[in-house]
Coordinates of C-alpha atoms in Angstrom, one line a residue:
Chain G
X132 CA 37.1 14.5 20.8
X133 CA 33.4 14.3 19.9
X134 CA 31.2 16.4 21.3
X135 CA 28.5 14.1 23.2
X136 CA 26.2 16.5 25.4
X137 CA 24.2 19.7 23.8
X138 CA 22.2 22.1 25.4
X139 CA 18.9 22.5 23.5
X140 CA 17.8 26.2 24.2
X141 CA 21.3 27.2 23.3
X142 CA 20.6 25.9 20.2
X143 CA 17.0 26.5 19.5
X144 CA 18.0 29.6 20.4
X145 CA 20.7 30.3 18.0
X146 CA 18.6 28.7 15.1
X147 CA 15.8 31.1 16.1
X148 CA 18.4 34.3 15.7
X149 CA 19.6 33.1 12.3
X150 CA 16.0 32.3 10.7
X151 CA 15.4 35.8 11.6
X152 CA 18.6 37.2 10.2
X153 CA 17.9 35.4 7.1
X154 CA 14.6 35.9 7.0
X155 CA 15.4 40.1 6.9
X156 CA 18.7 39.5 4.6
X157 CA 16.2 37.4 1.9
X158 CA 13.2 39.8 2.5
X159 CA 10.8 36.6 3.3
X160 CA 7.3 37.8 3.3
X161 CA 4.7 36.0 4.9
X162 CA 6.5 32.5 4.8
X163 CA 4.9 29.3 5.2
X164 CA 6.8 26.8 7.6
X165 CA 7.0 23.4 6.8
X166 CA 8.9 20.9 9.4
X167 CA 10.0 17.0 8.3
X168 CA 8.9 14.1 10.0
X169 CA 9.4 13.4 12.8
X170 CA 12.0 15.4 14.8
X171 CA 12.3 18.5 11.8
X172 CA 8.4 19.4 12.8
X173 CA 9.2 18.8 16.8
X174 CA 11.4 22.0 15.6
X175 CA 9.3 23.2 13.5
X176 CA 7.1 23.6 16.0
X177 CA 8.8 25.8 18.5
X178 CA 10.5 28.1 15.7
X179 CA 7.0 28.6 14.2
X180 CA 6.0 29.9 17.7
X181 CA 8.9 31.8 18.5
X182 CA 8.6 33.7 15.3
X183 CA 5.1 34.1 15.2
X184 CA 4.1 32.9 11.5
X185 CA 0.5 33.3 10.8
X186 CA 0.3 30.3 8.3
X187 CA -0.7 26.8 10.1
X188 CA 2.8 24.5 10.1
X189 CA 3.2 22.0 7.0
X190 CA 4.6 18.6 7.5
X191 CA 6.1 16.9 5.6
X192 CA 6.8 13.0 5.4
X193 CA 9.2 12.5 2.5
X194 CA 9.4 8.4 2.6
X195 CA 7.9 7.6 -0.7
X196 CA 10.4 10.2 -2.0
X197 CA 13.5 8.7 -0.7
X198 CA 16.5 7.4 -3.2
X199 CA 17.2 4.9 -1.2
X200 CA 14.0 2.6 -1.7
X201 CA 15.2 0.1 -3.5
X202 CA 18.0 -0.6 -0.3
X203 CA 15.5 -0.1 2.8
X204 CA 12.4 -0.4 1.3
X205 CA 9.0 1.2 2.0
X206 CA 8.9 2.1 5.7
X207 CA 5.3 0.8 6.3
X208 CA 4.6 3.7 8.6
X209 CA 4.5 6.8 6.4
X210 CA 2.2 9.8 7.5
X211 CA 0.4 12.0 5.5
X212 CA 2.2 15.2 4.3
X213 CA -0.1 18.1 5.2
X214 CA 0.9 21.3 3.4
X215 CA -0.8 24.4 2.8
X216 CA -3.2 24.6 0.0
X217 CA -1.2 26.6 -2.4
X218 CA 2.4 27.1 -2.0
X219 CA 2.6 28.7 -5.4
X220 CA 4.7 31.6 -5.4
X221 CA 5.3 31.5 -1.5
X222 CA 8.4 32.2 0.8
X223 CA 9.1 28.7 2.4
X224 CA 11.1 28.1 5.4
X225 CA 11.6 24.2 5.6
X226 CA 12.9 22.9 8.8
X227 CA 14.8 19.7 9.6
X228 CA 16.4 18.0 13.1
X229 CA 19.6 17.1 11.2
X230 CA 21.4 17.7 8.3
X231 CA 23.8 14.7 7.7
X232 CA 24.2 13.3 3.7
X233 CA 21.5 16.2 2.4
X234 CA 19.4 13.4 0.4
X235 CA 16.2 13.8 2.7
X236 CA 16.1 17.8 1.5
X237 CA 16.8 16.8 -1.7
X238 CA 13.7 14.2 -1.3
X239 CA 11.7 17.3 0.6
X240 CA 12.1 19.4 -2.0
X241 CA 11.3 17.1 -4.9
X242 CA 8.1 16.9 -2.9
X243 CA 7.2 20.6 -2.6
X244 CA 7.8 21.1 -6.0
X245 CA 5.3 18.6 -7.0
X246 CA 3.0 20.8 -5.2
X247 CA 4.0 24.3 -6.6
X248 CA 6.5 26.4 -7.3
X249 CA 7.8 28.6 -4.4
X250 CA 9.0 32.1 -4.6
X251 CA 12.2 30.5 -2.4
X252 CA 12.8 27.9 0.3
X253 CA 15.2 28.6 3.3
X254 CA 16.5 25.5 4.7
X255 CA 17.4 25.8 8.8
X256 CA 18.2 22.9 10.7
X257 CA 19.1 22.5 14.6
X258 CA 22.1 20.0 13.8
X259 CA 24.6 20.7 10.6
X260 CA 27.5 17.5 10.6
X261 CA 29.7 16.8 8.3
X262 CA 29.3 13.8 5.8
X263 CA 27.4 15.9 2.8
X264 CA 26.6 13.5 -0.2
X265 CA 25.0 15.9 -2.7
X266 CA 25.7 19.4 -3.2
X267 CA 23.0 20.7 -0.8
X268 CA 23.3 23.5 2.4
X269 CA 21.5 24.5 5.1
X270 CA 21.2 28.2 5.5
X271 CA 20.3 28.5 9.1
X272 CA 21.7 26.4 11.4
X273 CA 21.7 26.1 15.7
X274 CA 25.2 24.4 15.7
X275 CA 27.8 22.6 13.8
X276 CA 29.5 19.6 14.2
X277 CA 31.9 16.8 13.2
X278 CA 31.2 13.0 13.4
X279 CA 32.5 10.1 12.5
X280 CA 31.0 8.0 10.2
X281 CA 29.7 4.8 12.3
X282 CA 27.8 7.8 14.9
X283 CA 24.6 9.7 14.2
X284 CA 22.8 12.1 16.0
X285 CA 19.1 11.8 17.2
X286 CA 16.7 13.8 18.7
X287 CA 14.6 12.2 21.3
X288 CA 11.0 14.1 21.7
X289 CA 8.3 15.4 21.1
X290 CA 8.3 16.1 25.0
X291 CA 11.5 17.8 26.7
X292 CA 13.8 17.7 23.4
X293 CA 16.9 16.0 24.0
X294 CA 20.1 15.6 21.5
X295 CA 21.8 12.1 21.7
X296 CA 24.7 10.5 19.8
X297 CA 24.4 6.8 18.6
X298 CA 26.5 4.6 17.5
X299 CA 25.3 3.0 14.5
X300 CA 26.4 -0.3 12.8
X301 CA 26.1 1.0 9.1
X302 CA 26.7 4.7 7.9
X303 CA 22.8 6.0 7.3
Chain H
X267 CA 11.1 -28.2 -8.8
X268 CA 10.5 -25.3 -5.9
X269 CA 7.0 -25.3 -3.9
X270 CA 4.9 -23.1 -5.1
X271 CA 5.1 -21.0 -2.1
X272 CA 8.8 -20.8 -1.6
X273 CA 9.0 -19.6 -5.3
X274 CA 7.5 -16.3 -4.2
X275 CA 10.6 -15.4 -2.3
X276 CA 14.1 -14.5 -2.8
X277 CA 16.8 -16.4 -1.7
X278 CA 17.2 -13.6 1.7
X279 CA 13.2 -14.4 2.4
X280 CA 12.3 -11.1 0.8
X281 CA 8.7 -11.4 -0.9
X282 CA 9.7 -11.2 -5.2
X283 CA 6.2 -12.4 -6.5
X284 CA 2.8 -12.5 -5.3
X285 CA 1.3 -15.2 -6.3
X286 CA -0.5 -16.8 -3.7
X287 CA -1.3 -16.5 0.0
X288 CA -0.4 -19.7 0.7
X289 CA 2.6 -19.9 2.7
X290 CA 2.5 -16.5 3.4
X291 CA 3.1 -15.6 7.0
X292 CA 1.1 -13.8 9.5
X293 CA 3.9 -10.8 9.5
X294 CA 4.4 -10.0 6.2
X295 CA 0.1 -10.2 5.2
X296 CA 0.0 -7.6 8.5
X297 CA 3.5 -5.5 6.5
X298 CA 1.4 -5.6 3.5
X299 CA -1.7 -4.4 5.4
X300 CA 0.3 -1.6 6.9
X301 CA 2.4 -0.1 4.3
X302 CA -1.1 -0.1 2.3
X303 CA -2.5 1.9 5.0
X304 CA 0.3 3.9 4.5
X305 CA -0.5 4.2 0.2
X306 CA -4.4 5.0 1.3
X307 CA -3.6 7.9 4.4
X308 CA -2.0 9.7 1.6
X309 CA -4.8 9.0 -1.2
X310 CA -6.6 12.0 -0.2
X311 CA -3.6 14.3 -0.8
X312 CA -3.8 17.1 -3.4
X313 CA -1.0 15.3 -5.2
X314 CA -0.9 11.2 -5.0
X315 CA 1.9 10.3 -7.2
X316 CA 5.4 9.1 -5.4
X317 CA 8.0 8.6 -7.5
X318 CA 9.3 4.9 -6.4
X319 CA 8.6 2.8 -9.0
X320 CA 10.1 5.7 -11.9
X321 CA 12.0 3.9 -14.7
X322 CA 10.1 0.9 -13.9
X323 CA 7.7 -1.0 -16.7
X324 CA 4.5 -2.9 -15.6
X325 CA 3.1 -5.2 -18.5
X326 CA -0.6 -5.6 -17.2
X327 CA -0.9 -8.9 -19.0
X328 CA -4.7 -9.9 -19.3
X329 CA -5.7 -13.1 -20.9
X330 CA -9.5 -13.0 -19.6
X331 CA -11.4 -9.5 -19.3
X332 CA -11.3 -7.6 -16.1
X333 CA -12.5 -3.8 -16.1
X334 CA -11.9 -3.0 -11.9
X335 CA -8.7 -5.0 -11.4
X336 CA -6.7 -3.8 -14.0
X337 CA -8.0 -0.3 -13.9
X338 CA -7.1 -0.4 -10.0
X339 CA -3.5 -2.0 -10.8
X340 CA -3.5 0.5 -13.5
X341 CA -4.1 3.2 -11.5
X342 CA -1.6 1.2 -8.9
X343 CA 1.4 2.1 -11.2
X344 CA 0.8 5.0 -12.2
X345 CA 0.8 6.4 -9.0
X346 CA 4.0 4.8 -8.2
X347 CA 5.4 6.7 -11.2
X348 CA 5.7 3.3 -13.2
X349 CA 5.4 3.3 -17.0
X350 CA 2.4 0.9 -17.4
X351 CA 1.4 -0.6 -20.5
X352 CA -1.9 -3.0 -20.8
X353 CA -1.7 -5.6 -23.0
X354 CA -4.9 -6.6 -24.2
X355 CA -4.8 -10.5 -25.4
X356 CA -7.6 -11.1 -27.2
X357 CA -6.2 -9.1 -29.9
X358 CA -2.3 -9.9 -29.6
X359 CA -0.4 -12.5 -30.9
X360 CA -1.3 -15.5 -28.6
X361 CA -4.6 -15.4 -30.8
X362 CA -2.4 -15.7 -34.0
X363 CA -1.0 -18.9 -32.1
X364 CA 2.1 -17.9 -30.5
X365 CA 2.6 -19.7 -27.4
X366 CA 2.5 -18.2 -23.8
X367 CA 6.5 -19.1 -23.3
X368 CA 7.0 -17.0 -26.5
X369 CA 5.3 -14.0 -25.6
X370 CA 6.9 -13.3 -22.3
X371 CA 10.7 -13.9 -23.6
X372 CA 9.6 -10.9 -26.6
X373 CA 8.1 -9.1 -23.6
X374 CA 11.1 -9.4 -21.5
X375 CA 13.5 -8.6 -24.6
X376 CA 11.7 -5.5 -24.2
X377 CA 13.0 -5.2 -20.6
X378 CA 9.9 -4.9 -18.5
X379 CA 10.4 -5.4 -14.9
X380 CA 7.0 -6.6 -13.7
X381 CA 4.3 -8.5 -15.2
X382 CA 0.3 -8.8 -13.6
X383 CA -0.8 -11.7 -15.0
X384 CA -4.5 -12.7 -15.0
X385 CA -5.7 -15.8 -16.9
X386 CA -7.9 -18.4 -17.3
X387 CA -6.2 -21.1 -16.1
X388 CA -5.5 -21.8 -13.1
X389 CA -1.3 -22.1 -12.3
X390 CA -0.9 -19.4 -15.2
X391 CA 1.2 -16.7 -12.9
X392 CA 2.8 -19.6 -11.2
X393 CA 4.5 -20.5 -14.5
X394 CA 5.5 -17.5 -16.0
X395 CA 7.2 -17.1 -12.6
X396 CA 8.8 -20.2 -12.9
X397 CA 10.2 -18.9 -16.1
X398 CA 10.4 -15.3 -16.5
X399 CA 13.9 -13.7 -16.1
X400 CA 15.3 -13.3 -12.5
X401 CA 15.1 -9.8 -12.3
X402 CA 11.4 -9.7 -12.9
X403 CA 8.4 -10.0 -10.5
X404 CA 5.2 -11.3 -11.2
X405 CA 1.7 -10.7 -9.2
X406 CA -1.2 -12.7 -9.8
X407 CA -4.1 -11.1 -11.1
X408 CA -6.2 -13.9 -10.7
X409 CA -5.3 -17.5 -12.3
X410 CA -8.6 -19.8 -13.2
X411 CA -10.3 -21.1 -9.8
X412 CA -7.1 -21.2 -7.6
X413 CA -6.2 -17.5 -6.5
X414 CA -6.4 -13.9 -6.5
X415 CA -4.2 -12.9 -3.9
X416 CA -4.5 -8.9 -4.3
X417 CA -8.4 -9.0 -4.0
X418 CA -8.1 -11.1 -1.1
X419 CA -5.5 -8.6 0.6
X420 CA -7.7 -5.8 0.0
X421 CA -10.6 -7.8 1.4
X422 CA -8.7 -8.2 4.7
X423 CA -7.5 -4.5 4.8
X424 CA -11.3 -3.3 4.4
X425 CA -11.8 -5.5 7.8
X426 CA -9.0 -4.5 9.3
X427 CA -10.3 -1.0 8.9
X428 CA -13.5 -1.1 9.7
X429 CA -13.2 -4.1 12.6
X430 CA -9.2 -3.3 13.9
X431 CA -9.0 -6.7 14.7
X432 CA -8.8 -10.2 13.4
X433 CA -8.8 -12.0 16.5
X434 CA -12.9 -12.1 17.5
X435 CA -14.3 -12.0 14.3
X436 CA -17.1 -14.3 12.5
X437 CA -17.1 -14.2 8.8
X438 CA -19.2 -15.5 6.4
X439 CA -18.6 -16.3 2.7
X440 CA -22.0 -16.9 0.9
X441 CA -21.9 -17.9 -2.8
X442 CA -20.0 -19.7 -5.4
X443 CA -17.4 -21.0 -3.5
X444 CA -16.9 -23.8 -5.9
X445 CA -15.8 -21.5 -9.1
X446 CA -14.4 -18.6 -6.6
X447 CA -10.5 -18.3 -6.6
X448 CA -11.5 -15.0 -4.3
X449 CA -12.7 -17.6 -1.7
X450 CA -9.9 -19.3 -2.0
X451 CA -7.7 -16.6 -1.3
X452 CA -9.6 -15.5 1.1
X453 CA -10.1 -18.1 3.3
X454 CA -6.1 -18.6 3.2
X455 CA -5.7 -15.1 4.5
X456 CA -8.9 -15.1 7.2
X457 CA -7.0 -18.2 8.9
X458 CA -3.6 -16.7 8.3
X459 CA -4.4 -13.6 10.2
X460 CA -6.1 -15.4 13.2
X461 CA -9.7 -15.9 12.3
X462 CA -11.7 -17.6 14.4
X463 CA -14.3 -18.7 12.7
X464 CA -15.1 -18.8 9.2
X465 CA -18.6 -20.0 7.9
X466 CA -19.0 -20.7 4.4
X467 CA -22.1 -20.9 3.1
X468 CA -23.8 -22.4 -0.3
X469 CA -25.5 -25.0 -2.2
X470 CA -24.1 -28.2 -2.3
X471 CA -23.3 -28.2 -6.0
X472 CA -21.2 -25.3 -5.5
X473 CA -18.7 -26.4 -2.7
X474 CA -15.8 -28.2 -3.5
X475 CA -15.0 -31.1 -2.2
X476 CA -13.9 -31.5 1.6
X477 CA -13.8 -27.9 1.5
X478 CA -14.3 -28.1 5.7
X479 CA -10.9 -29.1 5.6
X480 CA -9.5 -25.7 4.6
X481 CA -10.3 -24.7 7.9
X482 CA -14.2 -23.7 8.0
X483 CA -17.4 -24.5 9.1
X484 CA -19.8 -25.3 6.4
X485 CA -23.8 -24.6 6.1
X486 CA -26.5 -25.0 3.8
X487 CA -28.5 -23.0 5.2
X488 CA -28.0 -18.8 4.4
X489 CA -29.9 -17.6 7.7
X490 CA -27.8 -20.1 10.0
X491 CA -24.2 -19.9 8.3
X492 CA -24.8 -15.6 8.6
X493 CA -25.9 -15.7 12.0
X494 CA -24.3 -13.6 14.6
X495 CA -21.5 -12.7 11.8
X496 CA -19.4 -9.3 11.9
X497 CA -18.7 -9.7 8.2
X498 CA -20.4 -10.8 5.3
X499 CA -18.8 -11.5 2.2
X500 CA -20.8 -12.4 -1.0
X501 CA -19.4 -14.0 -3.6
X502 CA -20.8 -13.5 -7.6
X503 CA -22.6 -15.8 -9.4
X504 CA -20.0 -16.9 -12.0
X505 CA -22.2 -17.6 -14.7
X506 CA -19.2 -17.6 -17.5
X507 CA -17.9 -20.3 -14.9
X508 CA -21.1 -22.6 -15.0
X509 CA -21.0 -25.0 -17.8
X510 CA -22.9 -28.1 -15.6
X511 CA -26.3 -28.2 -13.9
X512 CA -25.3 -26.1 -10.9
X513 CA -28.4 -24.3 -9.8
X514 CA -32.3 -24.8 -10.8
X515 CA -32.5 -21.1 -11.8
X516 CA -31.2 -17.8 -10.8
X517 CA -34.4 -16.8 -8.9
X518 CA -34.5 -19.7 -6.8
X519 CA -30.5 -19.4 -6.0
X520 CA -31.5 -15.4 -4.7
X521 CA -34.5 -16.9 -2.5
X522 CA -32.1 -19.0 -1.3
X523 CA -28.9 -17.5 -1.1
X524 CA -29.3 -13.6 -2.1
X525 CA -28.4 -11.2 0.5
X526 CA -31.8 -9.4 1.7
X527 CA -32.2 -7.3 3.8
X528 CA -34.5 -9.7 6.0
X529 CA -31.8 -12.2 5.6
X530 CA -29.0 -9.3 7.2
X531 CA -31.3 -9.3 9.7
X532 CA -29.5 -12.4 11.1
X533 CA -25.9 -11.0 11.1
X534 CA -24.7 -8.8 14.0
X535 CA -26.1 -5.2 13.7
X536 CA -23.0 -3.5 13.2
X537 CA -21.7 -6.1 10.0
X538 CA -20.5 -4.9 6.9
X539 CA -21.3 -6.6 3.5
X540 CA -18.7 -6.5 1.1
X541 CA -18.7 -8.2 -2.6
X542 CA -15.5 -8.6 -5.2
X543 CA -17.6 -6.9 -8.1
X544 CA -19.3 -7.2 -10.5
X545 CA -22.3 -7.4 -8.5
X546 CA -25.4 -9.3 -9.8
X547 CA -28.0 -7.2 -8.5
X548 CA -31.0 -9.4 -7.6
X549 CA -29.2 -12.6 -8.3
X550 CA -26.8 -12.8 -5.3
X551 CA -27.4 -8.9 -3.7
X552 CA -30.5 -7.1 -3.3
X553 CA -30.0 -3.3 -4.3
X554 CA -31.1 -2.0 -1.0
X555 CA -28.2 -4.1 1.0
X556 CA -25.6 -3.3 -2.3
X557 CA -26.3 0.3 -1.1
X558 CA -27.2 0.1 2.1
X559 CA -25.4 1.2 5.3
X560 CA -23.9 -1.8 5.5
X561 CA -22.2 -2.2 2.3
X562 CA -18.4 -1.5 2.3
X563 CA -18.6 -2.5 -2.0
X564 CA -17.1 0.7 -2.9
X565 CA -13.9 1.0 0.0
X566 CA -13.3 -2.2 -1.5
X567 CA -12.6 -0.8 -5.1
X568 CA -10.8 2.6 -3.4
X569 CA -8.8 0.5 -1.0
X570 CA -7.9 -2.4 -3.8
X571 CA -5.5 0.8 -5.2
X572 CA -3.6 1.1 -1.9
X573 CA -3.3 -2.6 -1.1
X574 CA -1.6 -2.8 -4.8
X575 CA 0.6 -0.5 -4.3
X576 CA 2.0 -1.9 -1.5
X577 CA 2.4 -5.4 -3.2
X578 CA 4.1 -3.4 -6.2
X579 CA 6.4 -2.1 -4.4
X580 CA 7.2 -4.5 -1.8
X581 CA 7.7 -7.2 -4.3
X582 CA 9.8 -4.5 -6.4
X583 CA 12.2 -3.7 -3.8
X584 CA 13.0 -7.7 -3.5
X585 CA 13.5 -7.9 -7.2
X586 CA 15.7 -4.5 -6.8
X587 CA 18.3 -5.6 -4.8
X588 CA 18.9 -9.1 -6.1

């Protein structure tokens, strides 16, 4: 039986406790937080407050990166990334909604490297499900779960967070 | 034999060349116009390269001369991660006699995947899209009198940004209209996008004929036809173009038709100039309205890299998954 109803905090929270576990365990030092658009930075947001990182939040919006271009096309909204100046040598902590196939990390990271090389990048997301496509992991995670393929999961926001599960005509 | 305008689509309506904007539609000129905005919010970035178009190869295939449009489709490519290279004519084998059919099959054994074509003659990118291989797009560059689609489409995304909207503008077009394929263009998209009126202004000699019936209103007179107008496009004196009697001389055509700043005077406060490039300074422009307030000249050039990167890779993407 699929799960269908989450509670957010429970899960903010729990992504919150293993950032910080990490974040001892890898001896990050003065990271720099950097949330994907749209829903990673709605979390972004709330685990940059909650663990009180002095560097202004990145964003990142990896749609001219994506390896799927020549299937979807360019998505005629894209917003600038905005990331700190120099990320050269710096602890990142990169933050997503949901990790599903792992190709929009792979994307994020292509694009952070074009901007530097970073000591070391922790990936957390709120949502791990299962369906990986590449070899790629998140470290941190608020809760895992299992989906079938025709079903996604999407966060509704940026106001009161709220976790649904779609069904989708096409695997994404 | 296809329409021209249906042959710049694939078979699932997708947009495969740009040729023309004739028989484009009022949605996809507005996609264009937003995915460009999307190429020129990220054009300030510290890094401005996306890798969509790697592995492709661009041929920027220039019969006539053109420093800003190639550089800016160039520059296009490059920043799409493209492999570009600029083939420069003049000195290639068409001048040793080889026919144009003949140079694109040894380009396309040589498995480009794009070609920007700008020529002389007018119907140029038309047939070399007719012919080229299926998998390959073209985008006109500008062929003789009858089009240049991408300066047109940055044209309208410099109004877009500076007006918002199409719907309650007056815009004038002052010049050659007669030897301008920009005007052409232009006037295609102004209607298109819901225009309401369009003055075009210039001697008699250089209007075509029945040019009202393209959809404009048509004066004589430079102080009438710029009157009240929100945008004011001047056009270049083509002098390469002018092989007749045209025009008395060059310094009665400014008293007439050159864009003073007296002559602004009769536009609405707020309108911006713009002009295609090159500018003739003190033949069709003053230099104090070239650099004035008004002048939008140089957002032109910056946004003419965004608006052709969005063509690139809008018309690659149809081409990709044929």
């Amino acid at each position: 039986m699929t799960k269908t109803s989450f509670d957010i905090q429970v899960l903010l929270n729990q992504l919150e406790a293993t950032l910080k576990s990490t974040i001892t365990e890898r001896q990050i030092n003065d990271p720099v937080m950097i949330g994907i658009h749209t829903g990673g930075v709605w979390i972004a947001e709330q685990m940059h407050q909650r663990l009180n990182i002095n560097e202004p939040l990145g964003l990142l919006d990896i749609s001219f990166y994506r390896d799927d271009f020549s299937q979807i096309g360019v998505n005629p909204k894209v917003k600038p990334s905005q990331l700190p100046i120099n990320i050269e040598g710096r602890d990142i902590i990169l933050i997503d909604d949901v990790f599903y196939t792992g190709r929009t990390i792979r994307a994020a990271l292509n694009e952070i490297f074009d901007y530097g090389r970073p000591r070391q990048v922790v990936l957390g997301v709120l949502i791990e499900r299962d369906g990986r496509q590449i070899p790629m992991k998140p470290d941190c995670v608020g809760e895992t779960i299992s989906l079938p393929q025709g079903q996604r999961v999407k966060l509704i926001g940026p106001e009161n967070l709220t976790i649904h599960i779609q069904t989708i005509n096409q695997a994404a | 034999m296809t329409a021209n305008h249906e042959l710049q689509f694939t078979p699932e309506g997708k947009l495969k060349h740009f040729l023309s904007i004739e028989g484009l539609s009022k949605s996809l000129l507005t996609e264009i116009l937003d995915t460009a905005e999307s190429f020129a919010s990220v054009s300030d970035q510290q890094v401005k390269k996306f890798p969509l178009l790697r592995g492709k190869t661009i041929i920027n295939l220039f019969f006539e001369n053109s420093t800003r449009t190639r550089t800016t489709f160039d520059l296009a490519a490059t920043r799409l991660s493209a492999d570009v290279l600029n083939m420069d004519i003049s000195t290639s084998a068409t001048s040793k006699g080889e026919t144009l059919l003949d140079t694109i099959r040894n380009l396309e054994a040589m498995h480009v995947d794009m070609f920007v074509v700008r020529h002389s003659i007018s119907g140029a990118a038309h047939f070399i899209a007719r012919h080229v291989a299926p998998y390959i797009s073209v985008i006109n560059a500008g062929d003789g009198n009858h089009a240049h689609p991408t300066q047109a489409m940055l044209d309208m995304f410099t109004i877009r940004r500076v007006k918002q909207d199409f719907s309650q503008l007056r815009v004038a077009i002052v010049g050659d209209i007669l030897h301008s394929r920009v005007a052409r263009s232009q006037i295609q998209a102004l209607n298109t996008l819901g225009v309401p009126e369009i003055h075009v202004i210039a001697p008699k000699t250089l209007l075509p004929a029945k040019v009202e019936t393209l959809g404009v209103k048509v004066f004589n007179d430079m102080e009438k036809g710029i009157q009240e107008a929100d945008v004011v496009i001047m056009l270049r004196l083509q002098k390469e173009r002018m092989t007749g009697a045209f025009l008395p001389t060059e310094s009665e055509y400014y008293k007439c038709y050159g864009l003073t700043q007296d002559k602004l005077k009769s536009a609405k406060p707020d309108a911006i100039v713009m002009h295609p490039g090159p500018i003739n300074r003190g033949v069709e422009i003053a230099s104090s309205v070239a650099d004035g307030m008004s002048s939008v000249i140089l957002k032109q050039v910056s946004y003419g890299i965004a608006v052709r990167m969005a063509i690139m890779s809008m018309t690659m993407q149809a081409a990709g998954t044929q």
